[in-house]
Tab-separated table of C-alpha atoms in Angstrom:
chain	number	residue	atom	x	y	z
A	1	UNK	CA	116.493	133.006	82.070
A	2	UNK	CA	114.688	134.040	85.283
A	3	UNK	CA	111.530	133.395	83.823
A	4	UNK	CA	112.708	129.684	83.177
A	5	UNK	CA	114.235	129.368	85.966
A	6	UNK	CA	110.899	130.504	87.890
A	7	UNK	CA	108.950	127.982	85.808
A	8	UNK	CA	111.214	124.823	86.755
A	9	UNK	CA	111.097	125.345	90.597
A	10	UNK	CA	107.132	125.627	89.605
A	11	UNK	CA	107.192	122.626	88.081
A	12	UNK	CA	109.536	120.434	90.990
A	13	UNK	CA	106.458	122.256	93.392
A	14	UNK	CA	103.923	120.520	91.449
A	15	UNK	CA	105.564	116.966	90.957
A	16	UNK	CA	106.435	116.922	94.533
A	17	UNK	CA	103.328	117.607	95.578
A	18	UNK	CA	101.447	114.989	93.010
A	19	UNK	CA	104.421	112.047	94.146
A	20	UNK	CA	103.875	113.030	97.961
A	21	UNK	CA	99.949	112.616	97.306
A	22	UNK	CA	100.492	109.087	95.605
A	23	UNK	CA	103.325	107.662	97.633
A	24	UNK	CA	103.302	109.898	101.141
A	25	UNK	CA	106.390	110.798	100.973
A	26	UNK	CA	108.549	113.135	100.029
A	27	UNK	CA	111.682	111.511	98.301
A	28	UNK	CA	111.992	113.924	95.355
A	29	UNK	CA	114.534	116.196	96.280
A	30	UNK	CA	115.742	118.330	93.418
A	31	UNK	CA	117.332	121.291	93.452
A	32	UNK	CA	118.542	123.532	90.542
A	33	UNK	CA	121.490	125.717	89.916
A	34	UNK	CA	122.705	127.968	86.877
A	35	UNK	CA	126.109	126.628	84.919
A	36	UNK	CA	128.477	129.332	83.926
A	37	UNK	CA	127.222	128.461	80.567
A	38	UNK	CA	124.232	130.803	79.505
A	39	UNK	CA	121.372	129.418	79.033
A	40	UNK	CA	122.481	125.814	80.952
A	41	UNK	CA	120.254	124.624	84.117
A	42	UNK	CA	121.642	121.418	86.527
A	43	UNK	CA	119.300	120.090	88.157
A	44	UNK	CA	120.669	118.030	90.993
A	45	UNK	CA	119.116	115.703	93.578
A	46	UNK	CA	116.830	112.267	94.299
A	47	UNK	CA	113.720	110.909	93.565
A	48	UNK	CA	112.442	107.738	94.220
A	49	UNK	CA	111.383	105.859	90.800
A	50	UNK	CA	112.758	105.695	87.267
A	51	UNK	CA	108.915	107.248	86.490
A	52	UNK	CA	109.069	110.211	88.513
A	53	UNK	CA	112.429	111.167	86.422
A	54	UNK	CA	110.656	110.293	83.185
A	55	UNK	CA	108.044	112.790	84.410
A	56	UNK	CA	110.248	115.252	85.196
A	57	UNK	CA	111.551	115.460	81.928
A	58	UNK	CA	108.644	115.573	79.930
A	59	UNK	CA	107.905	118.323	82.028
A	60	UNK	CA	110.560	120.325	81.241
A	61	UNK	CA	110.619	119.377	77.391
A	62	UNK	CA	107.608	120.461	76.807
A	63	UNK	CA	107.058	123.421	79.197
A	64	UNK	CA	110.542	125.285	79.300
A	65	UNK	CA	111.502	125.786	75.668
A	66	UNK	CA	115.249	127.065	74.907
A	67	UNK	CA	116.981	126.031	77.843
A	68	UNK	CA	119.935	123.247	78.070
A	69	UNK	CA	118.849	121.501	81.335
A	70	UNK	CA	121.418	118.937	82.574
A	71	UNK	CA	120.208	115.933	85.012
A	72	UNK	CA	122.175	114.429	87.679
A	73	UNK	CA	119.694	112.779	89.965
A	74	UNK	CA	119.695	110.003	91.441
A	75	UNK	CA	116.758	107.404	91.288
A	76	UNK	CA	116.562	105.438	94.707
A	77	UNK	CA	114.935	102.485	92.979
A	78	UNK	CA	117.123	101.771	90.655
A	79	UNK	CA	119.826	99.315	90.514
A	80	UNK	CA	122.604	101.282	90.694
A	81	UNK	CA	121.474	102.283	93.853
A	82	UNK	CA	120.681	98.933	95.576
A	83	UNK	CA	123.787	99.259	97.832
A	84	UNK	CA	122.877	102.503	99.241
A	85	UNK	CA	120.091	101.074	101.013
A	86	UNK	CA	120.957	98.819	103.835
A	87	UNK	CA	117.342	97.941	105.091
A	88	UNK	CA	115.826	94.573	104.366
A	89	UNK	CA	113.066	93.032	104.973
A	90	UNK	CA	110.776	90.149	104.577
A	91	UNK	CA	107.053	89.082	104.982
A	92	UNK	CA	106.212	87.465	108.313
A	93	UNK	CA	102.573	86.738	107.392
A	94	UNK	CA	101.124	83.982	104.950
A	95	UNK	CA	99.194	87.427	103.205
A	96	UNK	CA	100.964	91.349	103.479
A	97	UNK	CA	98.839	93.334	101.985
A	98	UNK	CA	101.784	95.715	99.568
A	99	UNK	CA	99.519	99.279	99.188
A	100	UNK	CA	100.411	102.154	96.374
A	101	UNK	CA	99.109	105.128	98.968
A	102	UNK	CA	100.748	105.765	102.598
A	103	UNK	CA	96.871	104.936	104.268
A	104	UNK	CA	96.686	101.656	103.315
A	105	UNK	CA	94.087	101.621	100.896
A	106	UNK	CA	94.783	101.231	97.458
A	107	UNK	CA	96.337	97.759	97.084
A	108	UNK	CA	98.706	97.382	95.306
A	109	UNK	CA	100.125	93.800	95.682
A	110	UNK	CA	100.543	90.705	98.060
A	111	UNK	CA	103.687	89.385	99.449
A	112	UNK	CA	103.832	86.288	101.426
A	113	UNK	CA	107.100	84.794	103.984
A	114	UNK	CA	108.070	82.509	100.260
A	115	UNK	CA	109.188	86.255	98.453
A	116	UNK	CA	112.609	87.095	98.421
A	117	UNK	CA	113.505	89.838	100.572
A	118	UNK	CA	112.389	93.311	99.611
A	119	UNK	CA	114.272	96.728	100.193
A	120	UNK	CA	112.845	99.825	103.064
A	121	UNK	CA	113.492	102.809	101.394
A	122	UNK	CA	111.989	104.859	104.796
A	123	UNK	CA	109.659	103.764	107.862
A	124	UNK	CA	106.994	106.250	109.008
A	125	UNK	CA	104.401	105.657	111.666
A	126	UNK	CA	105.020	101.574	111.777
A	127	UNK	CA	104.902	102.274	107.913
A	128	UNK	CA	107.437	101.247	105.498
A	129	UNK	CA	107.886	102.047	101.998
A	130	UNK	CA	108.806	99.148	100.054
A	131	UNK	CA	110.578	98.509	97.012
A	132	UNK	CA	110.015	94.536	95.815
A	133	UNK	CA	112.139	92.456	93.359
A	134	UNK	CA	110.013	93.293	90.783
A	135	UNK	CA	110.462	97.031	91.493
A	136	UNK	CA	106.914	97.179	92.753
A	137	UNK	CA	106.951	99.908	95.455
A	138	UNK	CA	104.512	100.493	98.055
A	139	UNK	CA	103.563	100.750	101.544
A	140	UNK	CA	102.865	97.861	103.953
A	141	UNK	CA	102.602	98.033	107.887
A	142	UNK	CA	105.921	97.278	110.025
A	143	UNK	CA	104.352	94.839	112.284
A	144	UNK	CA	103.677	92.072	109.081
A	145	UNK	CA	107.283	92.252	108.768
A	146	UNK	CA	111.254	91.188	109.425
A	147	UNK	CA	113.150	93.666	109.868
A	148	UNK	CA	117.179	93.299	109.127
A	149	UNK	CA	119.551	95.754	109.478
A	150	UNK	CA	122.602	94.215	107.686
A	151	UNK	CA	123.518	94.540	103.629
A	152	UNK	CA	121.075	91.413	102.065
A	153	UNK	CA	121.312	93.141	98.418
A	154	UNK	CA	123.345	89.889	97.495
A	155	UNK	CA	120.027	88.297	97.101
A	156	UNK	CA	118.978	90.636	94.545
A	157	UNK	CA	122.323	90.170	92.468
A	158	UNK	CA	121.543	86.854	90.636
A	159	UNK	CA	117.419	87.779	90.451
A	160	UNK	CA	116.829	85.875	86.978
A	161	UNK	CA	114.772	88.981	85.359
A	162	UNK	CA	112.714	88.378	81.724
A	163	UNK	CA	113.780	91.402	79.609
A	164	UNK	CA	112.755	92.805	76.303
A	165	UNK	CA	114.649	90.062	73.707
A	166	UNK	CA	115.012	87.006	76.096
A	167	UNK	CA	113.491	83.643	75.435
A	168	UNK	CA	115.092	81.229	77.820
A	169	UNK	CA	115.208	77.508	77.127
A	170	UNK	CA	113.901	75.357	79.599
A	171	UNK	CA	113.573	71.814	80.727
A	172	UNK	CA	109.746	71.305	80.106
A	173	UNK	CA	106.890	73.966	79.821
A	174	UNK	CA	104.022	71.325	80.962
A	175	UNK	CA	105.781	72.735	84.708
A	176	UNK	CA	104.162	76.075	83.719
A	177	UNK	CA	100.865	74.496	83.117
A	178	UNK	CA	101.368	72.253	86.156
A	179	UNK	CA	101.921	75.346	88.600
A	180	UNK	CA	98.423	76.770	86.738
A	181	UNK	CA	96.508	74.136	88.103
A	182	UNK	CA	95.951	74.871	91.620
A	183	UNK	CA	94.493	78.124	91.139
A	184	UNK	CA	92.213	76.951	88.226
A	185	UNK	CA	87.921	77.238	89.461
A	186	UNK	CA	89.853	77.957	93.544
A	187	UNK	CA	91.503	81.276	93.456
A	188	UNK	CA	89.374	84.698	92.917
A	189	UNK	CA	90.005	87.408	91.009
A	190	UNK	CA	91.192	90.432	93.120
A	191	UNK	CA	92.789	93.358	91.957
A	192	UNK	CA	96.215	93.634	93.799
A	193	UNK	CA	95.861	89.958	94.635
A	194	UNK	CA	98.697	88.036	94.764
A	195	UNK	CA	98.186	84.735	96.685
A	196	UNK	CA	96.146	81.101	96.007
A	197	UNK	CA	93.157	82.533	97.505
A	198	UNK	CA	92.388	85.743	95.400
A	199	UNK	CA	94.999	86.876	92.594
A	200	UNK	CA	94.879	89.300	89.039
A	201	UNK	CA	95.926	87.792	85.926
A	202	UNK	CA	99.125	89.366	85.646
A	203	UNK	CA	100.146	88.085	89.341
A	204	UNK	CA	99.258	84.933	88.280
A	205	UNK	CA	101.971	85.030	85.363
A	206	UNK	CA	104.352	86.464	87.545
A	207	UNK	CA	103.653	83.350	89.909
A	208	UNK	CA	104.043	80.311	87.672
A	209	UNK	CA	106.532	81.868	85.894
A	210	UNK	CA	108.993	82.268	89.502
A	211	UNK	CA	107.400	79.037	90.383
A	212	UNK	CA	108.125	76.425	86.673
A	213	UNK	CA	111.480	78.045	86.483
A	214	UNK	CA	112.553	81.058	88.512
A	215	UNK	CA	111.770	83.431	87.014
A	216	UNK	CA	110.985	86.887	87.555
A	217	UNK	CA	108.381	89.405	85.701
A	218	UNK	CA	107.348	92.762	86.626
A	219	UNK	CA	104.037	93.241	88.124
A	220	UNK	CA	102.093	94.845	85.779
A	221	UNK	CA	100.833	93.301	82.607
A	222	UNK	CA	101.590	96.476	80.652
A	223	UNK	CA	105.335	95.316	81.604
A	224	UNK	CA	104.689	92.421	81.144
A	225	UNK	CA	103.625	92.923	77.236
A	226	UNK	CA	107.489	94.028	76.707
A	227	UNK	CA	109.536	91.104	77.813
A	228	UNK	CA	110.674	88.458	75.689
A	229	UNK	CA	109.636	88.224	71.696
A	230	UNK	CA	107.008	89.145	70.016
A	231	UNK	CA	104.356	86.673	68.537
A	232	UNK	CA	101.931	87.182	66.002
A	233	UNK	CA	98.103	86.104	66.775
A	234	UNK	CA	98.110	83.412	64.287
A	235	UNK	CA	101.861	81.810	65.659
A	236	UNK	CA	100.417	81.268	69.354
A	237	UNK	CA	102.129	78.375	71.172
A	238	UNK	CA	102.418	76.633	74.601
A	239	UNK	CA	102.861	79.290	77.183
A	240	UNK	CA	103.085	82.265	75.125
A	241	UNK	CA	101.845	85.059	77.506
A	242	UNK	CA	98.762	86.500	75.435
A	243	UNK	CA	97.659	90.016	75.963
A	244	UNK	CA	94.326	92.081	75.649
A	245	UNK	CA	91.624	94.553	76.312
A	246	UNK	CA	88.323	94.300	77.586
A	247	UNK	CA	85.653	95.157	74.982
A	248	UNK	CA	84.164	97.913	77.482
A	249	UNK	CA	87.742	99.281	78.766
A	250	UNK	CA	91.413	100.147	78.058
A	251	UNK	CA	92.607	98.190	80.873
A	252	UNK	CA	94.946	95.282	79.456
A	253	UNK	CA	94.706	91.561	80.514
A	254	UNK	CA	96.925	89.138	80.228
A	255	UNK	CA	96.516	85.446	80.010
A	256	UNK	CA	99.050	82.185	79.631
A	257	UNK	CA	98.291	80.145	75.876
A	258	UNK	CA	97.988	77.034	76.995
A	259	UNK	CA	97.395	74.392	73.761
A	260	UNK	CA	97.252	71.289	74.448
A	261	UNK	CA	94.554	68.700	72.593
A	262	UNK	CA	92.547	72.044	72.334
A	263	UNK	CA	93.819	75.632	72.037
A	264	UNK	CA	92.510	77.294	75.876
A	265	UNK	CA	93.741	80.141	77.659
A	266	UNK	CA	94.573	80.038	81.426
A	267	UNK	CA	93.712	83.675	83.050
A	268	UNK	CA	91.766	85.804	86.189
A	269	UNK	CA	89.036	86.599	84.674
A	270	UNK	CA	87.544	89.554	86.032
A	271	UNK	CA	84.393	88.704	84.009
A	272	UNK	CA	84.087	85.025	85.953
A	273	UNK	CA	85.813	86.347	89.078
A	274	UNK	CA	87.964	83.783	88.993
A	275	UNK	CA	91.176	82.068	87.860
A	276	UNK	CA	89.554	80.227	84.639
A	277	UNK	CA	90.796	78.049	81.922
A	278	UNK	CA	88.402	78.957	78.771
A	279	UNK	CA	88.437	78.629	74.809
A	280	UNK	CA	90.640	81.070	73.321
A	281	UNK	CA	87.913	81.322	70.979
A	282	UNK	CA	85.419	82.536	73.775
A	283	UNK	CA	88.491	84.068	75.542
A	284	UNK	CA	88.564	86.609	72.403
A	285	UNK	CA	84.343	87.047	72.661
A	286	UNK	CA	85.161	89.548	75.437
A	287	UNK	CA	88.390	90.945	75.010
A	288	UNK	CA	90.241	92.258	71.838
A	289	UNK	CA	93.315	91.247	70.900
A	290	UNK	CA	96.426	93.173	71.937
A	291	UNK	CA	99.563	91.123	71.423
A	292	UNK	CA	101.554	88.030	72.562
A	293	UNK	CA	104.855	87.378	73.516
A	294	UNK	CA	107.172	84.608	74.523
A	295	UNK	CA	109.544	84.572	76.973
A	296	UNK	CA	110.423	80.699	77.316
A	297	UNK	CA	111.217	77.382	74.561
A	298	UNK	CA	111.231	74.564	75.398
A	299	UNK	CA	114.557	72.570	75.363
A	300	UNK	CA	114.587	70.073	72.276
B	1	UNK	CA	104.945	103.029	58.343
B	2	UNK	CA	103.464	105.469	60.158
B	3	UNK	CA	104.650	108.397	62.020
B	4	UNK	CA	104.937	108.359	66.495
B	5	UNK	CA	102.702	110.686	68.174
B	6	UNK	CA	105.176	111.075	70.589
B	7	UNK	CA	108.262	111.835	69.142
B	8	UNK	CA	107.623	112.165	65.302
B	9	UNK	CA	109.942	109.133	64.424
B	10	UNK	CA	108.611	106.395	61.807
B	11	UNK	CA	107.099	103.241	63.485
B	12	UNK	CA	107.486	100.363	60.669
B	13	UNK	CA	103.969	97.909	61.241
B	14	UNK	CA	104.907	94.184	60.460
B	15	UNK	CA	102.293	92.708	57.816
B	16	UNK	CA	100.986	90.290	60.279
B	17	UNK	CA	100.028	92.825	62.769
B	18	UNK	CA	96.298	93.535	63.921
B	19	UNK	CA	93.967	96.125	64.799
B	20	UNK	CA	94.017	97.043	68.418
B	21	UNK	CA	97.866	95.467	69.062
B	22	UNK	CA	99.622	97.509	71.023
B	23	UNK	CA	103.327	98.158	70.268
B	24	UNK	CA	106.123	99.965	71.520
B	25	UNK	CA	107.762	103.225	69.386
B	26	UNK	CA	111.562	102.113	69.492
B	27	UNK	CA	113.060	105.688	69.327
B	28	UNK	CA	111.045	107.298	72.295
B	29	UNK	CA	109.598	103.742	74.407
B	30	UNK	CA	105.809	105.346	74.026
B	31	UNK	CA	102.975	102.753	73.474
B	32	UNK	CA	101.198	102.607	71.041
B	33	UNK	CA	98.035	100.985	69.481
B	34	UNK	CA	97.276	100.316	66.061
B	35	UNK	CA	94.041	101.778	65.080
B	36	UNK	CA	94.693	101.111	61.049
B	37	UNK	CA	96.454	98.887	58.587
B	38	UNK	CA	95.704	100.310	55.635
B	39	UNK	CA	96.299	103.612	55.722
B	40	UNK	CA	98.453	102.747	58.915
B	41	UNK	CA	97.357	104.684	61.694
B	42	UNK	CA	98.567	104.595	65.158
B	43	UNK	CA	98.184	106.877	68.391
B	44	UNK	CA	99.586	106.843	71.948
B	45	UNK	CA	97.990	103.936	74.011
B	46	UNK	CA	96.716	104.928	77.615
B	47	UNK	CA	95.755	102.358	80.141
B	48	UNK	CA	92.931	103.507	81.760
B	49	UNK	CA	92.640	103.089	85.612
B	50	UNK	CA	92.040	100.122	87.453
C-alpha cells in the first residue's frame, strides 16, 4: 500500500509540474489520504480543467494497479463551479490577444469588447487567467481588460451551447452564409485568430454560428466534430459543418457546406492563407475527408 | 464492428462510413479513425500539434 501510495504523490508531482509549465499556475491541488477501508485511496482537492482530471485518472488506471482510488475534486472550470468565482471581466480592446502559456506567447484565441463576459480564475503580474464561454482558458494581460468585482455568472446561465444530439431549427440558414461573406478573399488565416482581420477555420464557425443565430461552439474544431448529428459524405447539405485532415498532417480542419447553385465550401484555408470559398471538389484535393455534422435545419 | 483501442468495447461502423472518418468510441469518449472497412479496423486518433 505504501508503495502505491508513494507512486500517486509521484504522479500529482509530475502533473503539477506539466499543468504549471502549460498554464503558469499552480491550480491543481490534490491531496491524498488512506480510507479505513484497505486498499481504498481519496484523493481530495482542485484542479483547474475537466482535462487535467481526465489525466489524472488515466494516470492512475494505468500506473497503480489494485488500488480502489476514490475522487472528490473539484474542477474550477466547470459549471458547477461558476458561482464560486466572483471575478468578471470583459475585453476593452477591438483585438485581446487570449494566450495558452503565462508569457504571452502561444496564442491561443482573440476576444474583442462584442464577447460576453469571461470568468478570472487568478491575476498574476497584470496577468489573468481566463476562462471564456466556450471554456477556452488562457492568459491575457490586465490592462486590455474590465475588471468587475460583482457576481455576472447570470450571463453565462442562458449561454445557448450546441451539444452532442442537437439540431436546432432556425428561421433561415442563408443568415449563416450571409455572416460568411465579409470575411470571404479579406480576413487571413492565423492560428489563434479570432477577429475580421486574421481568423482559423474553426473560429470562423464559432463566429457565424453566435452571429446567424446565437449560438455558441467550442473553440476547437476537434469539439467542434462532436456537436450536433452526424452526416454521411454523400448527405452534405446547407451549412453542415464539414470536417478534415490535411493530406501532409493530422491536424483537423473544419469548413461550413455551403450549396447553393454549386456545391462550395466556405473555410481558412491555411493552404491560401485566407478565408476562401472553393469547390468542395478541390476542397477534398488537399484534405481527406473526416466527417460532417449538423447542428442547425432550417424551419419549414 | 471492431474492437476500441482504448477500452476494449465494440465500436459498430455504419455502412456509409469512410476511410479516414474520425468517430467517437461511445463507452470510453476516445477518438477514433477508421483506417479499414473491410476487415474494419480502427485505432486511437491523435491530433498532432498546431
Amino acid at each position: 500500500m505504501n508503495d502505491k501510495i508513494q507512486k500517486l504523490n509521484s504522479i500529482i508531482k509530475e502533473l503539477k509540474k506539466s499543468f504549471t509549465k502549460k498554464y503558469g499556475c499552480v491550480i491543481f491541488d490534490i491531496s491524498l489520504k488512506k480510507l479505513k477501508q484497505e486498499n481504498q485511496i481519496m484523493l481530495s482537492g482542485n484542479c483547474l480543467t475537466a482535462k487535467q482530471l481526465e489525466l489524472l485518472k488515466k494516470a492512475v488506471k494505468s500506473e497503480i494497479e489494485g488500488a480502489d482510488v476514490h475522487y472528490d475534486i473539484r474542477v474550477l472550470t466547470s459549471q458547477s463551479s461558476l458561482h464560486h468565482l466572483k471575478c468578471w471581466g470583459r475585453a476593452e480592446k477591438f483585438i485581446v490577444n487570449v494566450t495558452s502559456d503565462f508569457e504571452g506567447e502561444k496564442l491561443s484565441t482573440q476576444i474583442s469588447p462584442d464577447d460576453n463576459y469571461f470568468k478570472i480564475i487568478l491575476q498574476k503580474n497584470f496577468r489573468s487567467l481566463v476562462q471564456l464561454d466556450d471554456n477556452t482558458v488562457g492568459w491575457l494581460d490586465d490592462n486590455n481588460i474590465y475588471v468587475f468585482k460583482k457576481d455576472l455568472s447570470e450571463t453565462w446561465d442562458n449561454l445557448n451551447i450546441v451539444r452532442k444530439g442537437d439540431v436546432k431549427t432556425v428561421n433561415s440558414i442563408a443568415s449563416l452564409i450571409d455572416e460568411s461573406f465579409p470575411y470571404i478573399n479579406q480576413a487571413r488565416y492565423l492560428h489563434g485568430g479570432k477577429s475580421a482581420v486574421a481568423i482559423d477555420c474553426s473560429a470562423l464557425m464559432q463566429t457565424i454560428f453566435r452571429r446567424a443565430f446565437g449560438l455558441i461552439l467550442p473553440r476547437h474544431s476537434l469539439d467542434q466534430m462532436k456537436l450536433g448529428i452526424r452526416v454521411p459524405k454523400n448527405d452534405l447539405q446547407n451549412a453542415d459543418l464539414v470536417f478534415a485532415r490535411s493530406n501532409r498532417n493530422k491536424i483537423m480542419h473544419v469548413g461550413l457546406a455551403f450549396f447553393d447553385e454549386k456545391r462550395m465550401i466556405i473555410h481558412a484555408c491555411l493552404r491560401e492563407k485566407m478565408v476562401i470559398c472553393e469547390s468542395i471538389d478541390v476542397f477534398f484535393k488537399y484534405y481527406t475527408f473526416a466527417g460532417a455534422r449538423r447542428i442547425v435545419k432550417e424551419e419549414k | 464492428m471492431a474492437k476500441c483501442p482504448e477500452c476494449g468495447e465494440f465500436v459498430k461502423l455504419l455502412g456509409d462510413m469512410e476511410i479516414g472518418e474520425i468517430i467517437e468510441c461511445d463507452t470510453c469518449g476516445v477518438e477514433l479513425e477508421i483506417i479499414s472497412l473491410d476487415p474494419e479496423k480502427i485505432k486511437i486518433f491523435e491530433e498532432e500539434e498546431k
